[in-house]
mmCIF file of C-alpha atoms and ligand atoms in Angstrom:
data_model
loop_
_atom_site.group_PDB
_atom_site.id
_atom_site.type_symbol
_atom_site.label_atom_id
_atom_site.label_comp_id
_atom_site.label_asym_id
_atom_site.label_seq_id
_atom_site.Cartn_x
_atom_site.Cartn_y
_atom_site.Cartn_z
ATOM 1 C CA MET M 1 175.991 52.405 276.278
ATOM 2 C CA LEU M 2 176.936 53.013 279.900
ATOM 3 C CA LEU M 3 174.004 54.509 281.701
ATOM 4 C CA SER M 4 174.248 52.943 285.090
ATOM 5 C CA GLY M 5 175.842 55.101 287.744
ATOM 6 C CA ARG M 6 175.703 58.840 287.930
ATOM 7 C CA ILE M 7 172.769 60.370 286.138
ATOM 8 C CA PRO M 8 173.016 64.161 286.354
ATOM 9 C CA GLU M 9 170.331 65.580 288.613
ATOM 10 C CA HIS M 10 169.882 68.597 286.334
ATOM 11 C CA VAL M 11 170.613 68.720 282.592
ATOM 12 C CA ALA M 12 170.241 72.019 280.745
ATOM 13 C CA ILE M 13 170.288 72.188 276.950
ATOM 14 C CA ILE M 14 170.997 74.938 274.435
ATOM 15 C CA MET M 15 169.049 73.632 271.451
ATOM 16 C CA ASP M 16 170.961 75.226 268.588
ATOM 17 C CA GLY M 17 171.223 74.658 264.850
ATOM 18 C CA ASN M 18 167.636 74.441 263.630
ATOM 19 C CA GLY M 19 168.123 77.234 261.106
ATOM 20 C CA ARG M 20 171.338 75.800 259.689
ATOM 21 C CA TRP M 21 169.782 72.350 259.415
ATOM 22 C CA ALA M 22 166.993 73.793 257.268
ATOM 23 C CA GLU M 23 169.233 76.066 255.213
ATOM 24 C CA MET M 24 171.549 73.147 254.373
ATOM 25 C CA ARG M 25 168.533 71.446 252.825
ATOM 26 C CA GLY M 26 167.193 74.511 251.039
ATOM 27 C CA LEU M 27 164.182 74.520 253.380
ATOM 28 C CA PRO M 28 162.612 77.471 255.213
ATOM 29 C CA ARG M 29 164.098 77.930 258.696
ATOM 30 C CA ILE M 30 160.777 77.083 260.327
ATOM 31 C CA GLU M 31 161.126 73.527 258.988
ATOM 32 C CA GLY M 32 164.267 73.231 261.090
ATOM 33 C CA HIS M 33 162.390 74.452 264.148
ATOM 34 C CA LYS M 34 159.607 71.924 263.508
ATOM 35 C CA ARG M 35 162.086 69.098 263.231
ATOM 36 C CA GLY M 36 163.863 70.469 266.296
ATOM 37 C CA ALA M 37 160.637 70.407 268.271
ATOM 38 C CA GLU M 38 160.284 66.682 267.486
ATOM 39 C CA ARG M 39 163.774 66.090 268.870
ATOM 40 C CA THR M 40 162.859 68.131 271.949
ATOM 41 C CA ARG M 41 159.990 65.738 272.620
ATOM 42 C CA GLU M 42 162.286 62.759 272.125
ATOM 43 C CA VAL M 43 164.872 64.156 274.539
ATOM 44 C CA ILE M 44 162.235 64.911 277.190
ATOM 45 C CA GLU M 45 161.171 61.237 276.959
ATOM 46 C CA ALA M 46 164.760 60.039 277.204
ATOM 47 C CA ALA M 47 165.470 62.249 280.218
ATOM 48 C CA MET M 48 162.388 60.930 282.013
ATOM 49 C CA GLU M 49 163.355 57.386 281.156
ATOM 50 C CA VAL M 50 166.800 57.555 282.795
ATOM 51 C CA GLY M 51 165.659 59.526 285.850
ATOM 52 C CA VAL M 52 166.972 63.046 285.229
ATOM 53 C CA GLY M 53 165.492 65.199 288.004
ATOM 54 C CA THR M 54 165.369 68.517 286.152
ATOM 55 C CA LEU M 55 165.607 69.229 282.434
ATOM 56 C CA THR M 56 165.978 72.864 281.378
ATOM 57 C CA LEU M 57 165.518 73.764 277.717
ATOM 58 C CA TYR M 58 166.685 77.041 276.208
ATOM 59 C CA ALA M 59 163.774 77.441 273.819
ATOM 60 C CA PHE M 60 163.846 81.205 273.154
ATOM 61 C CA SER M 61 166.447 83.747 274.204
ATOM 62 C CA LEU M 62 165.966 87.457 274.806
ATOM 63 C CA GLU M 63 168.211 87.989 271.773
ATOM 64 C CA ASN M 64 165.846 85.840 269.678
ATOM 65 C CA TRP M 65 163.283 88.692 269.792
ATOM 66 C CA GLN M 66 165.532 90.461 267.290
ATOM 67 C CA ARG M 67 164.949 87.829 264.594
ATOM 68 C CA PRO M 68 162.690 88.759 261.673
ATOM 69 C CA ASP M 69 159.065 89.170 262.788
ATOM 70 C CA ASP M 70 157.815 86.255 260.726
ATOM 71 C CA GLU M 71 160.344 83.840 262.261
ATOM 72 C CA VAL M 72 159.475 85.026 265.788
ATOM 73 C CA SER M 73 155.756 84.660 265.160
ATOM 74 C CA MET M 74 156.174 81.215 263.610
ATOM 75 C CA LEU M 75 158.325 80.117 266.558
ATOM 76 C CA MET M 76 155.627 81.332 268.946
ATOM 77 C CA LYS M 77 152.961 79.411 266.990
ATOM 78 C CA LEU M 78 155.100 76.294 267.082
ATOM 79 C CA LEU M 79 155.639 76.674 270.794
ATOM 80 C CA GLU M 80 151.910 77.128 271.355
ATOM 81 C CA PHE M 81 151.158 74.072 269.227
ATOM 82 C CA TYR M 82 153.582 71.899 271.191
ATOM 83 C CA LEU M 83 152.496 73.186 274.554
ATOM 84 C CA ARG M 84 148.854 72.400 273.711
ATOM 85 C CA LYS M 85 149.743 69.017 272.267
ATOM 86 C CA GLU M 86 152.101 67.793 274.990
ATOM 87 C CA PHE M 87 151.183 69.512 278.273
ATOM 88 C CA ASP M 88 148.416 67.216 279.417
ATOM 89 C CA GLU M 89 150.177 63.984 278.605
ATOM 90 C CA LEU M 90 153.412 65.071 280.281
ATOM 91 C CA ILE M 91 151.548 66.373 283.317
ATOM 92 C CA GLY M 92 149.688 63.048 283.483
ATOM 93 C CA ARG M 93 153.068 61.362 283.645
ATOM 94 C CA GLY M 94 154.190 63.407 286.614
ATOM 95 C CA VAL M 95 156.137 66.220 284.931
ATOM 96 C CA ILE M 96 156.340 69.523 286.825
ATOM 97 C CA PHE M 97 156.338 72.515 284.455
ATOM 98 C CA LYS M 98 158.275 75.684 285.215
ATOM 99 C CA SER M 99 159.391 78.594 283.100
ATOM 100 C CA ILE M 100 162.180 81.122 283.504
ATOM 101 C CA GLY M 101 162.819 84.402 281.718
ATOM 102 C CA GLU M 102 160.844 87.513 280.886
ATOM 103 C CA THR M 103 157.788 85.443 280.140
ATOM 104 C CA TRP M 104 155.485 88.466 280.368
ATOM 105 C CA ARG M 105 156.786 89.453 276.924
ATOM 106 C CA LEU M 106 155.355 86.276 275.389
ATOM 107 C CA PRO M 107 151.990 86.244 273.603
ATOM 108 C CA ALA M 108 149.024 85.999 276.006
ATOM 109 C CA THR M 109 148.068 82.535 274.733
ATOM 110 C CA ILE M 110 151.485 81.138 275.617
ATOM 111 C CA ARG M 111 151.523 82.922 278.966
ATOM 112 C CA GLY M 112 148.145 81.361 279.709
ATOM 113 C CA LEU M 113 149.325 77.884 278.732
ATOM 114 C CA LEU M 114 152.468 78.185 280.856
ATOM 115 C CA LYS M 115 150.449 79.364 283.839
ATOM 116 C CA GLU M 116 147.951 76.541 283.438
ATOM 117 C CA ALA M 117 150.694 73.930 283.078
ATOM 118 C CA GLY M 118 152.523 75.309 286.117
ATOM 119 C CA GLU M 119 149.397 75.217 288.252
ATOM 120 C CA LYS M 120 148.168 71.821 287.065
ATOM 121 C CA SER M 121 151.549 70.204 287.600
ATOM 122 C CA SER M 122 152.603 71.855 290.856
ATOM 123 C CA GLY M 123 151.637 68.815 292.950
ATOM 124 C CA ASN M 124 153.437 66.363 290.669
ATOM 125 C CA LYS M 125 156.424 64.323 291.739
ATOM 126 C CA GLY M 126 158.162 63.553 288.450
ATOM 127 C CA MET M 127 160.776 65.334 286.354
ATOM 128 C CA GLN M 128 160.902 69.126 286.498
ATOM 129 C CA LEU M 129 160.768 70.567 282.992
ATOM 130 C CA VAL M 130 162.026 74.137 282.954
ATOM 131 C CA LEU M 131 161.417 76.142 279.793
ATOM 132 C CA ALA M 132 163.747 79.107 279.350
ATOM 133 C CA LEU M 133 161.645 81.495 277.285
ATOM 134 C CA SER M 134 162.491 85.105 276.558
ATOM 135 C CA TYR M 135 165.434 84.301 278.796
ATOM 136 C CA GLY M 136 168.844 85.932 279.206
ATOM 137 C CA GLY M 137 171.269 85.222 282.048
ATOM 138 C CA ARG M 138 172.494 88.793 282.536
ATOM 139 C CA ASN M 139 168.931 90.051 282.463
ATOM 140 C CA GLU M 140 167.959 87.489 285.117
ATOM 141 C CA ILE M 141 170.839 88.664 287.340
ATOM 142 C CA ILE M 142 169.902 92.319 286.908
ATOM 143 C CA ARG M 143 166.266 91.567 287.759
ATOM 144 C CA ALA M 144 167.481 89.769 290.906
ATOM 145 C CA VAL M 145 169.591 92.788 291.890
ATOM 146 C CA ARG M 146 166.556 95.030 291.417
ATOM 147 C CA LYS M 147 164.493 92.696 293.615
ATOM 148 C CA ALA M 148 167.145 92.802 296.362
ATOM 149 C CA ILE M 149 167.151 96.605 296.270
ATOM 150 C CA ALA M 150 163.361 96.793 296.202
ATOM 151 C CA LEU M 151 163.266 94.489 299.228
ATOM 152 C CA GLY M 152 165.651 96.817 301.036
ATOM 153 C CA ALA M 153 168.256 94.076 301.511
ATOM 154 C CA ASP M 154 171.236 94.972 303.682
ATOM 155 C CA PRO M 155 174.278 94.751 301.328
ATOM 156 C CA GLU M 156 176.310 92.861 303.933
ATOM 157 C CA SER M 157 173.652 90.208 304.304
ATOM 158 C CA ILE M 158 173.487 89.331 300.601
ATOM 159 C CA SER M 159 174.870 85.802 300.442
ATOM 160 C CA GLU M 160 175.088 83.517 297.425
ATOM 161 C CA GLN M 161 172.195 81.560 298.865
ATOM 162 C CA TYR M 162 170.050 84.678 299.278
ATOM 163 C CA PHE M 163 170.913 85.928 295.809
ATOM 164 C CA SER M 164 170.035 82.527 294.297
ATOM 165 C CA SER M 165 166.627 82.776 295.926
ATOM 166 C CA LEU M 166 165.927 85.958 293.925
ATOM 167 C CA LEU M 167 166.727 84.388 290.563
ATOM 168 C CA ASP M 168 164.082 82.874 288.282
ATOM 169 C CA THR M 169 165.601 79.497 289.126
ATOM 170 C CA ALA M 170 164.951 79.840 292.879
ATOM 171 C CA GLY M 171 164.492 76.370 294.314
ATOM 172 C CA ILE M 172 165.865 74.657 291.193
ATOM 173 C CA PRO M 173 169.266 72.990 291.652
ATOM 174 C CA SER M 174 172.154 74.269 289.498
ATOM 175 C CA PRO M 175 172.729 72.291 286.300
ATOM 176 C CA ASP M 176 175.223 69.448 286.593
ATOM 177 C CA LEU M 177 175.519 69.240 282.832
ATOM 178 C CA ILE M 178 174.968 71.847 280.122
ATOM 179 C CA VAL M 179 174.695 70.541 276.567
ATOM 180 C CA ARG M 180 174.934 72.627 273.426
ATOM 181 C CA SER M 181 174.281 71.303 269.962
ATOM 182 C CA SER M 182 175.460 72.583 266.568
ATOM 183 C CA GLY M 183 179.200 72.893 267.128
ATOM 184 C CA GLU M 184 179.159 76.306 268.821
ATOM 185 C CA LYS M 185 181.211 76.334 272.006
ATOM 186 C CA ARG M 186 179.633 79.179 273.920
ATOM 187 C CA ILE M 187 177.242 79.649 276.822
ATOM 188 C CA SER M 188 175.426 82.503 275.043
ATOM 189 C CA ASN M 189 173.927 84.147 278.106
ATOM 190 C CA PHE M 190 172.375 80.906 279.410
ATOM 191 C CA LEU M 191 172.191 80.300 283.184
ATOM 192 C CA LEU M 192 175.280 82.440 283.822
ATOM 193 C CA TRP M 193 175.065 82.346 287.613
ATOM 194 C CA GLN M 194 173.911 78.739 287.766
ATOM 195 C CA ALA M 195 176.606 77.401 285.399
ATOM 196 C CA ALA M 196 179.461 78.101 287.848
ATOM 197 C CA TYR M 197 180.342 74.418 288.303
ATOM 198 C CA SER M 198 178.428 72.788 285.470
ATOM 199 C CA GLU M 199 180.093 70.304 283.196
ATOM 200 C CA LEU M 200 179.864 71.473 279.592
ATOM 201 C CA TYR M 201 179.235 69.188 276.644
ATOM 202 C CA PHE M 202 179.365 70.334 273.038
ATOM 203 C CA THR M 203 178.397 68.303 270.013
ATOM 204 C CA ASP M 204 178.478 69.075 266.304
ATOM 205 C CA ALA M 205 175.027 67.551 265.826
ATOM 206 C CA LEU M 206 172.494 70.180 264.805
ATOM 207 C CA TRP M 207 169.450 70.181 267.067
ATOM 208 C CA PRO M 208 167.128 68.520 264.509
ATOM 209 C CA ASP M 209 169.651 65.634 264.461
ATOM 210 C CA PHE M 210 169.949 65.470 268.256
ATOM 211 C CA THR M 211 168.279 62.129 268.861
ATOM 212 C CA ARG M 212 167.902 60.194 272.107
ATOM 213 C CA GLU M 213 171.178 58.461 271.213
ATOM 214 C CA GLU M 214 172.905 61.854 271.101
ATOM 215 C CA PHE M 215 171.421 62.642 274.508
ATOM 216 C CA PHE M 216 172.728 59.370 275.904
ATOM 217 C CA LEU M 217 176.178 60.141 274.425
ATOM 218 C CA ALA M 218 176.150 63.414 276.379
ATOM 219 C CA LEU M 219 175.199 61.574 279.589
ATOM 220 C CA HIS M 220 177.859 58.987 278.907
ATOM 221 C CA ASP M 221 180.471 61.701 278.516
ATOM 222 C CA TYR M 222 179.324 63.254 281.786
ATOM 223 C CA GLN M 223 179.571 59.926 283.547
ATOM 224 C CA MET M 224 183.222 59.675 282.586
ATOM 225 C CA ARG M 225 184.181 62.988 284.108
ATOM 226 C CA GLU M 226 185.584 63.804 287.465
ATOM 227 C CA ARG M 227 184.063 66.681 289.278
ATOM 228 C CA ARG M 228 186.127 68.561 291.824
ATOM 229 C CA PHE M 229 184.222 71.765 292.634
ATOM 230 C CA GLY M 230 187.546 73.579 292.899
ATOM 231 C CA THR M 231 188.773 71.184 295.577
ATOM 232 C CA VAL M 232 190.482 67.807 295.386
ATOM 233 C CA HIS M 233 189.277 64.562 293.818
ATOM 234 C CA ALA M 234 185.640 63.953 294.547
ATOM 235 C CA ARG M 235 183.565 61.810 292.333
ATOM 236 C CA VAL M 236 180.010 62.958 292.648
ATOM 237 C CA GLU M 237 177.778 60.030 293.376
ATOM 238 C CA ARG M 238 174.046 59.896 293.181
HETATM 239 C C1 FPP W 1 168.057 77.514 267.744
HETATM 240 O O1 FPP W 1 168.224 77.286 266.380
HETATM 241 C C2 FPP W 1 166.715 77.199 268.187
HETATM 242 C C3 FPP W 1 165.768 78.113 268.523
HETATM 243 C C4 FPP W 1 165.953 79.569 268.472
HETATM 244 C C5 FPP W 1 164.428 77.690 268.961
HETATM 245 C C6 FPP W 1 164.348 76.388 269.684
HETATM 246 C C7 FPP W 1 162.999 75.890 269.522
HETATM 247 C C8 FPP W 1 162.648 74.602 269.324
HETATM 248 C C9 FPP W 1 163.603 73.482 269.351
HETATM 249 C C10 FPP W 1 161.259 74.272 269.016
HETATM 250 C C11 FPP W 1 160.213 74.499 270.021
HETATM 251 C C12 FPP W 1 160.562 74.255 271.444
HETATM 252 C C13 FPP W 1 159.818 73.563 272.333
HETATM 253 C C14 FPP W 1 160.150 73.623 273.798
HETATM 254 C C15 FPP W 1 158.667 72.720 271.924
HETATM 255 P P1 FPP W 1 168.702 78.487 265.496
HETATM 256 O O2 FPP W 1 167.518 79.018 264.752
HETATM 257 O O3 FPP W 1 169.441 79.479 266.340
HETATM 258 O O4 FPP W 1 169.676 77.778 264.515
HETATM 259 P P2 FPP W 1 170.890 78.440 263.735
HETATM 260 O O5 FPP W 1 171.891 78.847 264.775
HETATM 261 O O6 FPP W 1 171.348 77.325 262.867
HETATM 262 O O7 FPP W 1 170.327 79.590 262.964
#
């Protein structure tokens, strides 16, 4: 497997297919989420191992609030369980925790854990792990517009750079590579502004089957691509 050369600075992942994985096996959907969470851990490890600078995980979308109450509450419990279980170890290994989205809608326990992880890890120097929770791209853009208006910004002075600074992802580089599992070929309201020049990678693997090898396949695919940013040939080197 070719993994020398360009490692994307920022990889963002739409972790999709947990429900289908479970349903195909006649299992409750939550079993798919549990298995998916194990793969999430594995992929975080793999990303750290190869030197990815920022890993963003789409763990819960704004649309996901519309799922049946029991699935939402089980997903929240699972998230809480994993945050409690993994935070300290990952922070000890240098990970910087961030979250994006309407996180104030999350249960207080999870909000508390995210705040604690963010504070404890703010001085770290390792991989940035960005959890997109209660996140929607259009919603993020609208909130940024509201901030600009509330700040009394002069319309003429609103540049792309200024607007980026009002987004939840302020200070986080745009994703070089966006991965989606489960065969769906859509962005689904994920990082709409930030995805302008991202390479997209789709795989049929359902998230509970998305092993470190699958992650490396995605990186390998990325490494083979040419990136032009709307201009002429320019291989991006790191
Ligand atoms: C999509 O599968 C996945 C989710 C809505 C939740 C993702 C959550 C995890 C992987 C577990 C916890 C996360 C962390 C960060 C520890 P789906 O239910 O939409 O699958 P389907 O499209 O097959 O129904």
